[in-house]
XYZ file of C-alpha atoms in Angstrom:
503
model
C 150.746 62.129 80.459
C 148.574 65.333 79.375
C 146.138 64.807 77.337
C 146.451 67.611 74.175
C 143.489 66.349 72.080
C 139.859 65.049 71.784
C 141.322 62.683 69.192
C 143.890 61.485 72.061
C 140.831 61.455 74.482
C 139.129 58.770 72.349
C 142.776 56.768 72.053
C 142.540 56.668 75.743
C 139.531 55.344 76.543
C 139.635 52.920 73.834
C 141.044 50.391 76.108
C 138.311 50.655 78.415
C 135.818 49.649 75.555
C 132.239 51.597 75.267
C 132.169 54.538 77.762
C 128.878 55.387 76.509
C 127.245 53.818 79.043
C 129.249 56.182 81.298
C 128.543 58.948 79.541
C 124.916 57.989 79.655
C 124.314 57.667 83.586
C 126.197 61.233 83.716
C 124.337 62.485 81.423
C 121.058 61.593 84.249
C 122.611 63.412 86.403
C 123.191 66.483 83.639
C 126.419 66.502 84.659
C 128.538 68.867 82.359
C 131.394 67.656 79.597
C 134.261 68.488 82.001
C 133.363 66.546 84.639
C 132.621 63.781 82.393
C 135.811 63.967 81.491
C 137.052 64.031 84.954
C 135.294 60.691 85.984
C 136.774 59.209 83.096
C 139.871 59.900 84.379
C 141.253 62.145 81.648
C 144.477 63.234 82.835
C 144.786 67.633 82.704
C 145.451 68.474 79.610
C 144.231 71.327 76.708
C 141.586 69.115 76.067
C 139.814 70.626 79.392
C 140.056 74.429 77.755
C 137.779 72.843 74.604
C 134.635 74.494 74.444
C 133.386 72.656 71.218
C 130.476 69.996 72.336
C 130.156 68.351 68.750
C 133.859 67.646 69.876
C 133.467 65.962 73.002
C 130.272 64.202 71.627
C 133.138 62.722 68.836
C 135.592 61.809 70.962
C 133.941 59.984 73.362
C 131.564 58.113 70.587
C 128.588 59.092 72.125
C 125.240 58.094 69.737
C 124.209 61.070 67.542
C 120.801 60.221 69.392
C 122.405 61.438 72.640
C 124.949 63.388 72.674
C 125.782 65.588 75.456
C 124.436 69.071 75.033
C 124.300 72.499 76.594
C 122.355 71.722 80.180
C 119.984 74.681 81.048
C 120.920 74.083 84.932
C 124.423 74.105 85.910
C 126.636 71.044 86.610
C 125.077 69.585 89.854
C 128.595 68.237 90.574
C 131.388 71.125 89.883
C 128.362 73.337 90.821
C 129.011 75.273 87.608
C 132.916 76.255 88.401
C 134.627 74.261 85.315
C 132.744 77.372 83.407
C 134.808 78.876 81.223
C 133.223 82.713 82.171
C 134.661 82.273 85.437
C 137.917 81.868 84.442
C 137.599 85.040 81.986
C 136.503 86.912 84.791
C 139.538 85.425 87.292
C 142.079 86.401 84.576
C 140.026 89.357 82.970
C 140.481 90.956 87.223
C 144.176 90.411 87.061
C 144.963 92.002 83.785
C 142.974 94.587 84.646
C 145.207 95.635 87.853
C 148.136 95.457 85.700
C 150.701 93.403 87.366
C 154.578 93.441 85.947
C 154.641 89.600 86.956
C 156.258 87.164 84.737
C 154.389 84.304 86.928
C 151.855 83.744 89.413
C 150.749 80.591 91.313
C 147.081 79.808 91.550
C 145.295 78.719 94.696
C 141.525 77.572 94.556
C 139.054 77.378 97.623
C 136.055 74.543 96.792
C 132.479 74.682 98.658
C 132.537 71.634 100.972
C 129.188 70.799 98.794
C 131.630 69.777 96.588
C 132.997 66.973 97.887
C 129.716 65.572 98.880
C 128.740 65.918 95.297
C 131.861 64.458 93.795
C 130.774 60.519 96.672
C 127.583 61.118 95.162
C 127.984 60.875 91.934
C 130.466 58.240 92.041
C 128.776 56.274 94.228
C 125.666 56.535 91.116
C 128.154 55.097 88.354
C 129.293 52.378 90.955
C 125.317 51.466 91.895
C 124.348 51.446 87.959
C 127.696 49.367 87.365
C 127.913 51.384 84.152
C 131.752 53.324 85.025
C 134.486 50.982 83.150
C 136.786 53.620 84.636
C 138.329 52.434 88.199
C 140.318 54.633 90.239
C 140.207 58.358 91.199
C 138.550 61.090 88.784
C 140.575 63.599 87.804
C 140.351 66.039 90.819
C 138.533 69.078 90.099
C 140.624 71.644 92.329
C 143.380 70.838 90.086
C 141.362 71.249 86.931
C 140.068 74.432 87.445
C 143.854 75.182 88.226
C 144.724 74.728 85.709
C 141.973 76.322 83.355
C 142.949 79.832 85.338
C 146.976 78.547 84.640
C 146.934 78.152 81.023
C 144.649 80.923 80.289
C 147.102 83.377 81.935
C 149.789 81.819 79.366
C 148.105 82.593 77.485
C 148.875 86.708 78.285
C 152.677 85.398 79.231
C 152.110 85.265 82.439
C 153.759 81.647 83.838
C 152.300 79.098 86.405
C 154.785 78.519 89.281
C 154.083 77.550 92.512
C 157.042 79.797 93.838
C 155.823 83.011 92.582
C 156.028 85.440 94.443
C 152.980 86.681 92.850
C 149.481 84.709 94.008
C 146.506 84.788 93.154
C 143.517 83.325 95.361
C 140.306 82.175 94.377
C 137.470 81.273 96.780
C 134.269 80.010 95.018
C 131.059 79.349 97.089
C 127.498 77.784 96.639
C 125.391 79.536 98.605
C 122.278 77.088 97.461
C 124.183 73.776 98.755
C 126.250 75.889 101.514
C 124.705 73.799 104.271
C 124.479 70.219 102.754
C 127.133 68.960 104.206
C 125.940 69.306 107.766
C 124.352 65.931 107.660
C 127.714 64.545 108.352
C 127.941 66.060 111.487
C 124.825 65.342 112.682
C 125.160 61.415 112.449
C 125.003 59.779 115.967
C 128.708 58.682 115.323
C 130.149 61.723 114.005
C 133.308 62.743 116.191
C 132.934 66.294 115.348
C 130.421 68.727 116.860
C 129.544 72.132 115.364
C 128.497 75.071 116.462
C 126.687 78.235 115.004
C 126.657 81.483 115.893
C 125.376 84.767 114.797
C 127.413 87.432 114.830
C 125.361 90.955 113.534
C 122.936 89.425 112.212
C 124.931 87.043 110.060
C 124.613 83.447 111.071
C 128.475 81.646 111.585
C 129.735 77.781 111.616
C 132.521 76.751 113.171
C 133.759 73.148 112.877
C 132.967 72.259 109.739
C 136.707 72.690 108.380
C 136.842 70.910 104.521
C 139.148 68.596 106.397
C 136.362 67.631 108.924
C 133.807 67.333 105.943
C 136.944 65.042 103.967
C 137.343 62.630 107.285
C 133.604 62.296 108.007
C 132.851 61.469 104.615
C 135.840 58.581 104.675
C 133.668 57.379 107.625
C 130.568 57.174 106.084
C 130.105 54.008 104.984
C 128.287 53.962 100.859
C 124.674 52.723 102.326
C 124.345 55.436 105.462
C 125.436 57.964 102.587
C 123.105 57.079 100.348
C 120.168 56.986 103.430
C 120.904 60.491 103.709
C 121.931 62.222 100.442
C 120.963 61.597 97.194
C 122.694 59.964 94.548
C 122.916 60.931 91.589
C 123.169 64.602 93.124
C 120.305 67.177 92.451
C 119.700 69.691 90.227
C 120.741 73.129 91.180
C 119.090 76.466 89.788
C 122.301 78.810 90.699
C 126.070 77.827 89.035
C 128.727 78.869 92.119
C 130.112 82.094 92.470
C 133.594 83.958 92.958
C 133.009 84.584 96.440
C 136.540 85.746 97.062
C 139.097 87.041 94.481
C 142.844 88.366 96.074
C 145.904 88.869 93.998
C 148.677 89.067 96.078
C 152.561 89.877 95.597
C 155.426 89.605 97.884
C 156.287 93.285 99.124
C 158.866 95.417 97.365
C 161.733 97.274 99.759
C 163.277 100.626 99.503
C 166.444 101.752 101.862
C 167.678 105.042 101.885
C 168.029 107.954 104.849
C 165.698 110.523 105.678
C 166.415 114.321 106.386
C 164.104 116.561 108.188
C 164.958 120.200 107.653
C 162.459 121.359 109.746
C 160.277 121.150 113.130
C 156.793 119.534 113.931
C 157.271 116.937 111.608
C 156.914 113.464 112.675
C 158.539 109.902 111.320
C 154.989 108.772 111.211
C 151.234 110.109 110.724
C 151.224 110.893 114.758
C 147.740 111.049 116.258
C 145.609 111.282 119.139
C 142.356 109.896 118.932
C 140.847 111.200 115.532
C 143.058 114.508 116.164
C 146.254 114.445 113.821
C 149.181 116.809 115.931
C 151.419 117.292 113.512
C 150.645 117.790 109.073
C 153.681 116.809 107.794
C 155.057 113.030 108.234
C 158.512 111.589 107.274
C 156.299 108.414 105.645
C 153.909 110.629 103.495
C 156.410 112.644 101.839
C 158.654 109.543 101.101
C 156.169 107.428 100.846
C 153.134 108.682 98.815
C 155.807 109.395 95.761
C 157.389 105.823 95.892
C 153.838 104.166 96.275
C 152.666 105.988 93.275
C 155.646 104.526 91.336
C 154.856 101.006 92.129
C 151.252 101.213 92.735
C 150.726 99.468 95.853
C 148.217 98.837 98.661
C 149.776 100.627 101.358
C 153.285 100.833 102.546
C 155.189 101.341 106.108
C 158.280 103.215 106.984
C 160.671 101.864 109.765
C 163.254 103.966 110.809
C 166.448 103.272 112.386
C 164.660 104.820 115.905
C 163.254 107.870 115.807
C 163.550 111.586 116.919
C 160.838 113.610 118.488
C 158.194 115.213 115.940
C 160.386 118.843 116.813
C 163.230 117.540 116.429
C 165.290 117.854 113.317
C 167.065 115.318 111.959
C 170.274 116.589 109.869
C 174.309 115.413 108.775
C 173.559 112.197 106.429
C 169.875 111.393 107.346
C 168.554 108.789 109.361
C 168.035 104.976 107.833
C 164.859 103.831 107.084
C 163.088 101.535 104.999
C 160.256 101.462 103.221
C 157.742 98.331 102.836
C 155.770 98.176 99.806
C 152.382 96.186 100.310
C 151.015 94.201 97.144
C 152.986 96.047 94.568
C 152.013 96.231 90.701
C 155.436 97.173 89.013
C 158.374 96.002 90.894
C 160.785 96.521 87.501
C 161.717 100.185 88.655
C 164.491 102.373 86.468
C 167.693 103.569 88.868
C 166.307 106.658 87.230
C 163.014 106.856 88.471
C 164.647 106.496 92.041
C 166.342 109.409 91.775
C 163.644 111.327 90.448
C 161.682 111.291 93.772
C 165.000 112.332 95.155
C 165.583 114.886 93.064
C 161.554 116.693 93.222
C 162.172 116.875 96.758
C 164.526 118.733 96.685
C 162.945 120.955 93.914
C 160.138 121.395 95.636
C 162.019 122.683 98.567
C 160.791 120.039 100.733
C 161.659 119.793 104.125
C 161.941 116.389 104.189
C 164.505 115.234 101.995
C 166.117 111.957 101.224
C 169.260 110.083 100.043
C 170.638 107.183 98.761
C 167.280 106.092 97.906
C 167.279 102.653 96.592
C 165.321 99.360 96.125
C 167.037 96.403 97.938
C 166.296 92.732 99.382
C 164.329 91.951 102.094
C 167.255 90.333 104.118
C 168.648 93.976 103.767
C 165.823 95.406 106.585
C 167.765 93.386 109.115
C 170.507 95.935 109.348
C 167.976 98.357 110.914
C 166.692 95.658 113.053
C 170.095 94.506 114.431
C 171.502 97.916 114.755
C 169.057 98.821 116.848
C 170.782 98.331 119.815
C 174.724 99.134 118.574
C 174.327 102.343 116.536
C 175.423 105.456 118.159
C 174.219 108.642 117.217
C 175.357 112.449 117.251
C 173.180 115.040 118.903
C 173.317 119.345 119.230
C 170.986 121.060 121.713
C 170.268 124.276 122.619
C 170.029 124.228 126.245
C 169.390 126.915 128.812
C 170.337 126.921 132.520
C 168.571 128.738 135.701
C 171.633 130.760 135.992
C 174.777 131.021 133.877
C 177.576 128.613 134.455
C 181.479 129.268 135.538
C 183.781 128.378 133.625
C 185.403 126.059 136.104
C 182.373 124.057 136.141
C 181.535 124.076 132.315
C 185.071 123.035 132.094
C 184.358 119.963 134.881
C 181.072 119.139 132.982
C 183.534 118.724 129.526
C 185.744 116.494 131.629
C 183.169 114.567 132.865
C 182.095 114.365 129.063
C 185.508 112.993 128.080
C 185.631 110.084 130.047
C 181.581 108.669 129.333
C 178.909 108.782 131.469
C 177.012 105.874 132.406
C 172.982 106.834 132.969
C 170.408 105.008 134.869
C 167.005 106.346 132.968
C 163.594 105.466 134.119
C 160.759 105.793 131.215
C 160.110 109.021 130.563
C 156.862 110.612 132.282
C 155.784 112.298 128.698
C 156.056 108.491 127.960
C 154.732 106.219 130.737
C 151.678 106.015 129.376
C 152.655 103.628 126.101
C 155.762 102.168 127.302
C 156.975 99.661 130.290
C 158.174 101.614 133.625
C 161.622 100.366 133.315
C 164.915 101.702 134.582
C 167.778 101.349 131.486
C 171.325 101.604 132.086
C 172.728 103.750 128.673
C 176.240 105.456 127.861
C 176.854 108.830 126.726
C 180.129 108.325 124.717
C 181.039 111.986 124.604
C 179.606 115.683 126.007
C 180.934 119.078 125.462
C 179.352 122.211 126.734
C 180.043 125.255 124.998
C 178.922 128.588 126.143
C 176.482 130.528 124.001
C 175.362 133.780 125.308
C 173.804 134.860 129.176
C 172.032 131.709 129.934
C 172.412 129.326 126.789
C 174.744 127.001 125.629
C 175.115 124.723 122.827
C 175.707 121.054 124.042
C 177.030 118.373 121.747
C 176.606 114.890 122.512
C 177.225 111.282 121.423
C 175.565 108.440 122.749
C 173.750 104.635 122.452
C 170.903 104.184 120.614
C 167.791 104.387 122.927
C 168.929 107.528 125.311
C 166.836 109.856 126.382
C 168.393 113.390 125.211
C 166.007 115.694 126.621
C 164.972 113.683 130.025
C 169.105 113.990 130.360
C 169.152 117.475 130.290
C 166.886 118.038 132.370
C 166.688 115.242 134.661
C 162.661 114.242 134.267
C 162.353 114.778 138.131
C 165.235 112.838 139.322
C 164.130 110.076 136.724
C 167.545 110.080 134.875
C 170.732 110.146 136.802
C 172.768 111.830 136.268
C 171.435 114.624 134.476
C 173.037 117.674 133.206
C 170.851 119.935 135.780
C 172.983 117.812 137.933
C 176.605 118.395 136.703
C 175.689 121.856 136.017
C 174.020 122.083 139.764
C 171.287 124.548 138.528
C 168.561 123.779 137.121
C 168.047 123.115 133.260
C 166.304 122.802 129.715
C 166.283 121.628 126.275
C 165.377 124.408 123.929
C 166.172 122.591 121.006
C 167.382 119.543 120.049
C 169.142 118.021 116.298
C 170.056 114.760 115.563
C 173.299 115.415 113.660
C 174.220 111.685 112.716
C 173.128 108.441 113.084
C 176.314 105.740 112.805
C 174.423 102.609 111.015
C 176.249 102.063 107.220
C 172.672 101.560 105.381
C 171.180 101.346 102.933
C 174.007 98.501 101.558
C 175.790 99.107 98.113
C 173.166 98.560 95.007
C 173.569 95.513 93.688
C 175.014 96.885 90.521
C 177.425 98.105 92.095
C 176.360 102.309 91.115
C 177.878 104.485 93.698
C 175.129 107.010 94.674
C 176.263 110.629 95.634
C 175.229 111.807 99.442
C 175.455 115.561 98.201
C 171.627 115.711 97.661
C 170.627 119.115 99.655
């Protein structure tokens, strides 16, 4: 049961008779209110977010001649984190990056001096046989949980541990950051450390809070107290926030991608520090759509992708976009389509449709389509010499019936990808004759075929080729992806039917 008062604090312990004793031996140790509270096993309540000492000095009918006061040195057993001004400046950080979440859950990191503290202490009240209070204190992890907690209530924002908002607080000591050591340096300790430095920092591996936990249940009280002190000392520095992360689950957008133009790739496309192409499918959609929910960083994945000079046109590629550690996830239908719609003001020429927020279990569609999609291509090709028409006719019947290919990895690609040989399908060819030397070919085939290395033939690396059919030698002069079949993004959730007529 939570304890809501100081006047319920004093009904509590009134069955344990005169705690001033208690309060007294703490008080030695100028330990603060809180974690007097704690070892008196005060269940978590709103008594913890009191700040009143004339209070506390009531409630737990301490003499007028001693009450507990303001120490000048921080708590030498919460190390100073049951301070309020911590907890301002945890939920002060939050607020100030402006989060849209209704809840959050709260995890807390302790400094393994801690729990060497905490046997210390106890083991002081035990040895001065002055702690009418048996059992467990009131553990201080979950205190200062709930400090953070009820303060953020306080701004509506809810404590649940399913949140898919988090925030993580890591507090350290650097004055006591080696005291526990002296566990693992006992003859009988099972657990060997080892430090290392690492530019010029000095690391210690080993010394996990669950290897400081079990070698302290292993200590037995007198080899303890032969090699700590009890009560604990003073300290002259209160702990510090060493680490402070909010983070939220990421936010999803689904839509399909147009690229009206050439020398654009899906991705920033580097090599080395050298960027090759200026324009990127991800910056145009995704700088816009990061601004709107103001997060971290985000990551496009496309349903495959073409070539940075190769356009992509008909209804747009699928893709979908992962937003990192996003502050507003409550996003207007409206303010979707805006992004749409300034693209194609601005004459972009990357454009987008169907642009949409959806679930996380909706990015498997690209994943699993991967390999069954087919997609529509027209190239520009040219030939050594120009074709008969009895042979462009034979190439289109060849075309009719499928061809099965047998493609090694490209050359212009060995050099990032596995030298493999994959069996694909072209579904459908057709040849028709341009003007001297150039034809348009239209294609449809599996996802993962190599369009150009099939013209071409990549030096016998793809077989058959269309240099092959044709019996001349040939190139790609330009290449479209004209559709890709993959039905994504999936119907909004509201069921609004979005128009594809966005060019």
């Amino acid at each position: 049961m939570a304890i809501n008062t100081l006047d319920e604090v004093a009904g509590a312990l009134s069955s344990f008779g005169d705690v001033s004793k208690t309060v007294a031996a703490m008080k030695v140790a100028h330990t603060c209110a809180l974690c007097i509270l704690r070892f008196l096993q005060i269940p978590i309540g709103p008594v913890y977010l009191t700040r009143s000492l004339d209070t506390f000095n009531q409630a737990l009918g301490v003499e007028s001649s001693e009450p507990i006061e303001n120490e000048s040195t921080p708590c030498p057993v919460c190390l100073g984190i049951l301070d309020m001004s911590l907890v301002d400046k945890v939920v002060g950080e939050f607020k100030e990056q402006g989060y849209d979440a209704p809840s959050a859950a709260v995890t807390v990191e302790l400094p393994k001096s801690v729990y060497v503290r905490h046997r210390s202490i106890q083991l002081h009240l035990n040895s001065t046989d002055l702690n009418p209070v048996t059992g467990i204190a009131t553990d201080l992890k979950d205190v200062i949980k709930y400090m953070v907690c009820q303060t953020l209530s306080e701004h509506g924002i809810e404590s649940d541990v399913d949140s898919d908002m988090r925030i993580e607080i890591g507090f350290a000591h650097g004055e006591s950051a080696s005291e526990h050591q002296f566990l693992f340096d006992r003859e009988n300790s099972s657990i060997k450390t080892k430090t290392f430095r690492k530019r010029g920092v000095h690391y210690t591996t080993g010394d996990s809070k669950i290897a400081v936990i079990s070698e302290l249940s292993k200590c037995s009280d007198i080899e303890f107290t032969s090699l700590f002190a009890s009560p604990p000392p003073a300290i002259e520095q209160p702990a510090e926030i060493a680490s402070l992360v909010f983070k939220r689950s990421p936010v999803f957008f689904g839509g399909r991608y147009l690229k009206l133009e050439r020398n654009i790739s899906q991705t920033p496309f580097f090599v080395g520090e050298r960027r090759v192409t200026e324009l990127s499918v991800a910056d145009v959609v995704g700088e816009p759509i990061k601004a709107l929910v103001r997060c971290d960083s985000y990551n496009l994945v496309g349903s495959g992708r073409e070539d940075a000079d190769v356009r992509m046109l008909g209804d747009g590629r699928p893709f979908y976009l992962e937003c990192t550690n996003p502050r507003s996830t409550i996003i207007k239908p409206s303010q979707i389509q805006a992004i749409e719609d300034q693209l194609r003001t601005d004459n972009s020429p990357v454009r987008v449709r169907l642009l949409q927020m959806i679930r996380p279990e909706d990015t498997a569609i690209i994943r699993e389509g991967e390999e069954h999609k087919t997609k529509h291509y027209c190239a520009l090709v040219w030939f050594a010499s120009p074709l008969s028409q009895d042979r462009v006719a034979e190439i289109n019947a060849i075309g009719k019936q499928g061809v099965l290919l047998q493609q090694k990895t490209p050359i212009r690609v060995l050099h990032r990808r596995a030298p493999l040989t994959r069996e694909r399908r072209l579904l459908g060819l057709e040849l028709v004759p341009l003007e001297g030397q150039f034809y348009k070919l239209r294609l449809e085939s599996e996802a993962g075929t190599y369009i150009k290395e099939f013209v071409h033939g990549d030096l016998g690396r793809t077989a058959p080729s269309l240099a092959d059919m044709a019996g001349v030698t040939a190139d790609i002069i330009e290449l479209d992806v004209e559709n890709v079949s993959l039905d994504f993004p999936p119907a909004p959730v509201d069921g609004e039917h979005r128009t594809l007529d966005c060019c």
